[in-house]
Amino acid sequence: MQLGLVGLGKMGGNMAERVRRAGIEVIGYDRAPGARDVDSLEALVQALEAPRVVWVMVPSGEPTRATVRALGDLLSEGDVIVDGGNSKFTDDKVHAEQLAPKGIGYVDAGVSGGVWGLQNGYALMVGGSVEDVAKVQPVFDALKPPSPRDETGTEMPGAGFVHAGPVGAGHFAKMVHNGIEYAMMQAYGEGYELLAAADVIEDVPGVVASWTQGTVIRSWLLDLLVRALQEDPGLDKITGYAEDSGEGRWTVEQAIALAVPMPAIAASLFARFASRQEDSPTMKAVAALRSQFGGHAVQASIDTRGNNPVPEKPA
């Protein structure tokens, strides 16, 4: 089998290598020269034998939409496009409808594994028709982690891969996965901060590391927090500024649309917004209100010209 792969960044490059190690020929294209095998989408399509499978691994949004449109003009009936980026699931139906009149299949694949996927494998959540997914299955099998085995050594199928449903189901599943990830990271972060604030705890990294074995809160994310604390015990080398890549917002949007209560994930998303504020307008308003109704003291600020501090209001 052959695979055409568009996008050879951190994820795409490692995925290409893992697929090659499984004996599948990968022909890669990236806008940047270097690791690419061909220098255009046209050359990529020409290098593949029909029926072709082309996996798109570029940033979500317009870069992915433009790439899918371009491939739709180059591919033929029976070929399949796989969107493995973090696209919004609503884009998938649009792509599938655009490609259907040309007989080109479309599969959306939510991919989790990050920079560790080359070594550990990638968890895959897939949406599309049974026929289109079957055409890509050898690639999915190459990318996913090895199946775990039970106490008798018998392979336990299912782990690391799921055909979640029709087009859109893969990215919807990955969206929820990332929403859960937001909440888990927030919980670990809050626990870390409380440990660090308590005088009674003398070895914060050691406490966190002790949780990685035998406890109900152990996870790969916890292992990564231990790794981060080994590299920087006080996390002094980074600031508490956290971006979001969209999936948390989409998860909360769907929770609202479907009337599903999701307080933990919503709070973790809003915490990231708060992390980007050097001086919270909300808390300025709270401080002003406390001063107005109770005469409580407020912290001094810098005036709009950046000169002298504004005098504190008396308590």
Short mmCIF file of C-alpha atoms in Angstrom, two decimals:
data_model
loop_
_atom_site.label_atom_id
_atom_site.label_comp_id
_atom_site.label_asym_id
_atom_site.label_seq_id
_atom_site.Cartn_x
_atom_site.Cartn_y
_atom_site.Cartn_z
CA MET A 1 0.00 0.00 0.00
CA GLN A 2 0.99 3.62 -0.49
CA LEU A 3 0.04 6.69 1.50
CA GLY A 4 0.25 10.30 0.43
CA LEU A 5 0.81 12.57 3.44
CA VAL A 6 0.35 16.34 3.26
CA GLY A 7 2.00 18.15 6.18
CA LEU A 8 5.30 16.93 7.65
CA GLY A 9 5.45 18.97 10.86
CA LYS A 10 5.91 17.57 14.36
CA MET A 11 2.95 15.21 14.13
CA GLY A 12 2.94 14.55 10.40
CA GLY A 13 6.64 13.82 10.18
CA ASN A 14 6.52 11.31 13.04
CA MET A 15 3.39 9.69 11.61
CA ALA A 16 5.10 9.26 8.25
CA GLU A 17 8.03 7.53 9.94
CA ARG A 18 5.80 5.18 11.95
CA VAL A 19 3.84 4.19 8.84
CA ARG A 20 7.06 3.56 6.91
CA ARG A 21 8.29 1.30 9.71
CA ALA A 22 5.18 -0.81 9.17
CA GLY A 23 6.20 -1.41 5.56
CA ILE A 24 3.89 1.08 3.86
CA GLU A 25 5.36 3.43 1.29
CA VAL A 26 4.80 7.08 2.27
CA ILE A 27 5.11 9.93 -0.20
CA GLY A 28 5.17 13.18 1.72
CA TYR A 29 4.55 16.77 0.72
CA ASP A 30 5.04 19.91 2.77
CA ARG A 31 5.11 23.57 1.75
CA ALA A 32 8.54 23.85 3.33
CA PRO A 33 11.40 22.08 1.54
CA GLY A 34 13.43 19.58 3.45
CA ALA A 35 11.82 16.30 4.39
CA ARG A 36 9.28 16.31 1.57
CA ASP A 37 9.46 13.74 -1.23
CA VAL A 38 7.63 15.85 -3.83
CA ASP A 39 7.32 19.60 -4.28
CA SER A 40 3.61 19.97 -5.08
CA LEU A 41 0.20 18.41 -4.53
CA GLU A 42 0.08 17.62 -8.23
CA ALA A 43 3.34 15.67 -7.99
CA LEU A 44 2.07 13.88 -4.90
CA VAL A 45 -1.07 12.66 -6.66
CA GLN A 46 0.90 11.62 -9.75
CA ALA A 47 3.31 9.58 -7.61
CA LEU A 48 0.51 7.51 -6.07
CA GLU A 49 -1.12 4.49 -7.68
CA ALA A 50 -4.91 4.36 -7.79
CA PRO A 51 -6.91 3.93 -5.67
CA ARG A 52 -5.08 6.62 -3.71
CA VAL A 53 -5.23 7.49 -0.01
CA VAL A 54 -4.08 11.01 0.85
CA TRP A 55 -3.84 12.02 4.51
CA VAL A 56 -4.02 15.76 5.27
CA MET A 57 -2.11 16.81 8.40
CA VAL A 58 -2.09 20.61 8.28
CA PRO A 59 -3.49 23.27 10.65
CA SER A 60 -7.27 23.20 11.04
CA GLY A 61 -9.53 25.79 9.48
CA GLU A 62 -8.81 27.39 6.13
CA PRO A 63 -5.43 25.62 5.56
CA THR A 64 -7.21 22.26 5.76
CA ARG A 65 -10.23 23.43 3.77
CA ALA A 66 -8.02 24.77 0.98
CA THR A 67 -5.97 21.58 0.86
CA VAL A 68 -9.08 19.37 0.67
CA ARG A 69 -10.49 21.53 -2.12
CA ALA A 70 -7.25 21.35 -4.07
CA LEU A 71 -7.01 17.58 -3.68
CA GLY A 72 -10.62 17.26 -4.75
CA ASP A 73 -9.63 18.76 -8.11
CA LEU A 74 -6.68 16.39 -8.49
CA LEU A 75 -7.91 13.01 -7.26
CA SER A 76 -10.18 10.52 -9.02
CA GLU A 77 -13.16 8.33 -8.31
CA GLY A 78 -12.33 5.68 -5.73
CA ASP A 79 -9.64 7.73 -4.00
CA VAL A 80 -9.96 8.74 -0.33
CA ILE A 81 -8.94 11.88 1.55
CA VAL A 82 -8.29 11.61 5.29
CA ASP A 83 -8.35 14.75 7.44
CA GLY A 84 -6.20 13.91 10.46
CA GLY A 85 -5.98 17.43 11.88
CA ASN A 86 -8.03 18.99 14.65
CA SER A 87 -10.79 20.21 12.35
CA LYS A 88 -14.22 21.10 13.67
CA PHE A 89 -16.59 18.21 13.01
CA THR A 90 -19.01 20.46 11.13
CA ASP A 91 -16.37 20.96 8.41
CA ASP A 92 -16.34 17.22 7.71
CA LYS A 93 -19.86 17.05 6.32
CA VAL A 94 -19.07 19.97 4.00
CA HIS A 95 -15.95 18.24 2.72
CA ALA A 96 -17.74 14.93 2.19
CA GLU A 97 -20.55 16.63 0.25
CA GLN A 98 -18.03 18.49 -1.93
CA LEU A 99 -16.18 15.28 -2.80
CA ALA A 100 -19.13 12.90 -3.21
CA PRO A 101 -20.14 13.98 -6.76
CA LYS A 102 -16.60 13.13 -7.91
CA GLY A 103 -16.70 9.70 -6.26
CA ILE A 104 -13.90 10.65 -3.84
CA GLY A 105 -14.28 9.26 -0.32
CA TYR A 106 -13.68 11.24 2.84
CA VAL A 107 -12.64 10.07 6.31
CA ASP A 108 -12.13 12.26 9.38
CA ALA A 109 -9.60 10.99 11.89
CA GLY A 110 -9.10 12.42 15.35
CA VAL A 111 -5.48 11.70 16.31
CA SER A 112 -4.05 11.77 19.82
CA GLY A 113 -0.49 11.01 20.81
CA GLY A 114 1.44 14.22 20.31
CA VAL A 115 5.19 14.12 19.89
CA TRP A 116 5.29 10.73 21.65
CA GLY A 117 3.21 8.99 19.01
CA LEU A 118 6.18 7.75 16.97
CA GLN A 119 7.31 5.68 19.93
CA ASN A 120 3.99 4.82 21.60
CA GLY A 121 1.49 4.88 18.74
CA TYR A 122 -1.47 7.15 18.12
CA ALA A 123 -5.00 6.79 19.44
CA LEU A 124 -7.36 7.12 16.47
CA MET A 125 -11.04 8.11 16.40
CA VAL A 126 -12.41 7.74 12.88
CA GLY A 127 -15.54 8.83 11.04
CA GLY A 128 -16.66 7.79 7.56
CA SER A 129 -18.31 5.01 5.58
CA VAL A 130 -17.34 1.39 6.17
CA GLU A 131 -15.96 1.19 2.64
CA ASP A 132 -13.77 4.28 2.91
CA VAL A 133 -12.45 3.37 6.35
CA ALA A 134 -11.53 -0.10 5.06
CA LYS A 135 -9.34 1.48 2.36
CA VAL A 136 -7.35 3.31 5.03
CA GLN A 137 -7.34 0.50 7.65
CA PRO A 138 -3.75 -0.67 7.00
CA VAL A 139 -2.56 2.86 7.80
CA PHE A 140 -4.70 3.01 10.93
CA ASP A 141 -3.25 -0.35 12.01
CA ALA A 142 0.28 0.98 11.49
CA LEU A 143 -0.36 4.13 13.51
CA LYS A 144 -2.31 2.82 16.48
CA PRO A 145 -0.63 1.49 19.64
CA PRO A 146 -0.15 -2.25 20.07
CA SER A 147 -3.26 -3.92 21.46
CA PRO A 148 -3.02 -4.70 25.18
CA ARG A 149 -3.13 -8.30 26.34
CA ASP A 150 -5.07 -9.86 29.20
CA GLU A 151 -3.59 -11.97 31.99
CA THR A 152 -3.44 -15.00 29.68
CA GLY A 153 -1.56 -13.10 26.99
CA THR A 154 -4.55 -12.94 24.65
CA GLU A 155 -4.75 -9.78 22.57
CA MET A 156 -7.59 -7.45 23.59
CA PRO A 157 -8.97 -5.72 20.49
CA GLY A 158 -10.40 -2.21 20.40
CA ALA A 159 -7.90 -0.16 22.37
CA GLY A 160 -6.36 2.76 20.48
CA PHE A 161 -8.73 2.70 17.50
CA VAL A 162 -12.45 3.19 16.97
CA HIS A 163 -14.63 3.65 13.90
CA ALA A 164 -16.89 6.01 15.81
CA GLY A 165 -19.59 6.50 13.16
CA PRO A 166 -20.28 8.35 9.91
CA VAL A 167 -18.41 11.38 8.61
CA GLY A 168 -17.86 13.85 11.47
CA ALA A 169 -17.89 11.25 14.24
CA GLY A 170 -14.11 11.01 14.45
CA HIS A 171 -13.54 14.70 14.97
CA PHE A 172 -16.51 14.95 17.34
CA ALA A 173 -14.98 12.17 19.48
CA LYS A 174 -11.58 13.89 19.41
CA MET A 175 -13.23 17.18 20.39
CA VAL A 176 -14.73 15.59 23.51
CA HIS A 177 -11.42 13.85 24.22
CA ASN A 178 -9.64 17.21 24.20
CA GLY A 179 -12.32 18.80 26.36
CA ILE A 180 -11.72 16.10 28.96
CA GLU A 181 -7.99 16.73 28.61
CA TYR A 182 -8.55 20.41 29.47
CA ALA A 183 -10.32 19.49 32.71
CA MET A 184 -7.74 16.89 33.71
CA MET A 185 -4.87 19.31 33.20
CA GLN A 186 -6.70 21.96 35.20
CA ALA A 187 -7.23 19.55 38.10
CA TYR A 188 -3.57 18.52 38.14
CA GLY A 189 -2.54 22.19 37.96
CA GLU A 190 -4.76 23.20 40.87
CA GLY A 191 -3.52 20.28 42.95
CA TYR A 192 0.07 21.25 42.22
CA GLU A 193 -0.56 24.85 43.26
CA LEU A 194 -2.12 23.81 46.58
CA LEU A 195 0.81 21.50 47.35
CA ALA A 196 3.26 24.29 46.56
CA ALA A 197 1.37 26.76 48.80
CA ALA A 198 1.34 24.47 51.85
CA ASP A 199 4.26 24.83 54.27
CA VAL A 200 3.79 21.28 55.49
CA ILE A 201 4.77 19.83 52.08
CA GLU A 202 8.55 19.78 51.68
CA ASP A 203 8.82 17.77 48.43
CA VAL A 204 6.17 18.81 45.93
CA PRO A 205 7.67 16.98 42.92
CA GLY A 206 8.03 13.86 45.07
CA VAL A 207 4.36 13.93 46.07
CA VAL A 208 3.26 14.29 42.46
CA ALA A 209 5.58 11.46 41.40
CA SER A 210 4.21 9.23 44.17
CA TRP A 211 0.77 9.44 42.57
CA THR A 212 1.90 7.78 39.34
CA GLN A 213 1.72 4.24 40.73
CA GLY A 214 -1.19 2.53 42.44
CA THR A 215 -3.48 5.55 42.70
CA VAL A 216 -6.79 6.21 40.97
CA ILE A 217 -5.52 9.52 39.52
CA ARG A 218 -2.53 8.08 37.67
CA SER A 219 -2.41 8.85 33.95
CA TRP A 220 -0.04 9.72 31.14
CA LEU A 221 -0.77 13.41 31.77
CA LEU A 222 0.38 12.95 35.37
CA ASP A 223 3.55 11.25 34.09
CA LEU A 224 4.19 14.30 31.91
CA LEU A 225 3.71 16.64 34.88
CA VAL A 226 6.31 14.62 36.79
CA ARG A 227 8.65 14.97 33.82
CA ALA A 228 8.08 18.74 33.71
CA LEU A 229 8.80 19.07 37.44
CA GLN A 230 11.98 17.02 37.08
CA GLU A 231 13.17 19.46 34.43
CA ASP A 232 12.01 22.57 36.30
CA PRO A 233 10.98 21.79 39.93
CA GLY A 234 9.41 25.20 40.56
CA LEU A 235 8.17 25.71 37.01
CA ASP A 236 10.15 28.95 37.10
CA LYS A 237 11.15 28.83 33.44
CA ILE A 238 7.64 29.32 32.07
CA THR A 239 4.78 31.71 32.64
CA GLY A 240 1.23 30.74 33.55
CA TYR A 241 -0.10 31.62 30.10
CA ALA A 242 -2.13 28.86 28.42
CA GLU A 243 -3.56 29.03 24.91
CA ASP A 244 -6.46 26.94 23.64
CA SER A 245 -6.58 25.43 20.16
CA GLY A 246 -10.37 25.42 19.77
CA GLU A 247 -11.56 21.99 20.81
CA GLY A 248 -12.41 23.06 24.37
CA ARG A 249 -14.57 25.88 23.04
CA TRP A 250 -16.33 23.54 20.60
CA THR A 251 -16.94 21.02 23.37
CA VAL A 252 -18.63 23.64 25.54
CA GLU A 253 -20.62 24.89 22.55
CA GLN A 254 -21.97 21.39 21.94
CA ALA A 255 -22.73 20.94 25.64
CA ILE A 256 -24.88 24.08 25.47
CA ALA A 257 -26.54 22.97 22.22
CA LEU A 258 -27.39 19.54 23.66
CA ALA A 259 -28.16 20.76 27.21
CA VAL A 260 -25.42 18.58 28.71
CA PRO A 261 -24.07 19.95 32.03
CA MET A 262 -20.30 20.28 31.74
CA PRO A 263 -19.09 22.49 34.61
CA ALA A 264 -15.56 21.09 34.97
CA ILE A 265 -14.64 21.36 31.30
CA ALA A 266 -16.24 24.80 30.99
CA ALA A 267 -14.34 26.05 34.06
CA SER A 268 -11.04 24.72 32.68
CA LEU A 269 -11.62 26.58 29.42
CA PHE A 270 -12.40 29.85 31.22
CA ALA A 271 -9.29 29.38 33.39
CA ARG A 272 -7.20 29.48 30.22
CA PHE A 273 -8.84 32.75 29.24
CA ALA A 274 -8.00 34.15 32.67
CA SER A 275 -4.38 33.04 32.31
CA ARG A 276 -3.88 35.52 29.47
CA GLN A 277 -4.92 38.57 31.47
CA GLU A 278 -2.15 40.54 33.13
CA ASP A 279 -4.74 42.58 35.03
CA SER A 280 -8.27 41.16 35.15
CA PRO A 281 -11.01 43.68 34.27
CA THR A 282 -13.47 41.47 36.14
CA MET A 283 -11.47 41.63 39.35
CA LYS A 284 -10.91 45.37 38.93
CA ALA A 285 -14.69 45.75 38.90
CA VAL A 286 -14.97 43.50 41.98
CA ALA A 287 -12.35 45.57 43.82
CA ALA A 288 -14.11 48.79 42.84
CA LEU A 289 -17.46 47.47 44.09
CA ARG A 290 -15.96 46.38 47.43
CA SER A 291 -14.54 49.87 47.81
CA GLN A 292 -17.85 51.52 46.91
CA PHE A 293 -20.16 49.57 49.20
CA GLY A 294 -17.81 48.84 52.08
CA GLY A 295 -14.97 51.32 51.83
CA HIS A 296 -12.52 48.42 51.50
CA ALA A 297 -8.95 49.22 50.48
CA VAL A 298 -7.91 48.77 46.86
CA GLN A 299 -4.48 48.08 45.40
CA ALA A 300 -2.73 51.01 43.74
CA SER A 301 -2.46 51.04 39.96
CA ILE A 302 -0.41 52.91 37.36
CA ASP A 303 -2.15 55.84 35.68
CA THR A 304 -2.86 55.82 31.97
CA ARG A 305 0.43 57.65 31.23
CA GLY A 306 2.44 54.99 33.05
CA ASN A 307 3.68 57.51 35.61
CA ASN A 308 2.92 57.66 39.31
CA PRO A 309 0.71 55.13 41.06
CA VAL A 310 -2.88 56.16 41.64
CA PRO A 311 -3.24 56.76 45.39
CA GLU A 312 -5.00 54.05 47.33
CA LYS A 313 -8.45 54.84 48.58
CA PRO A 314 -8.53 54.85 52.37
CA ALA A 315 -10.05 51.83 54.07
#
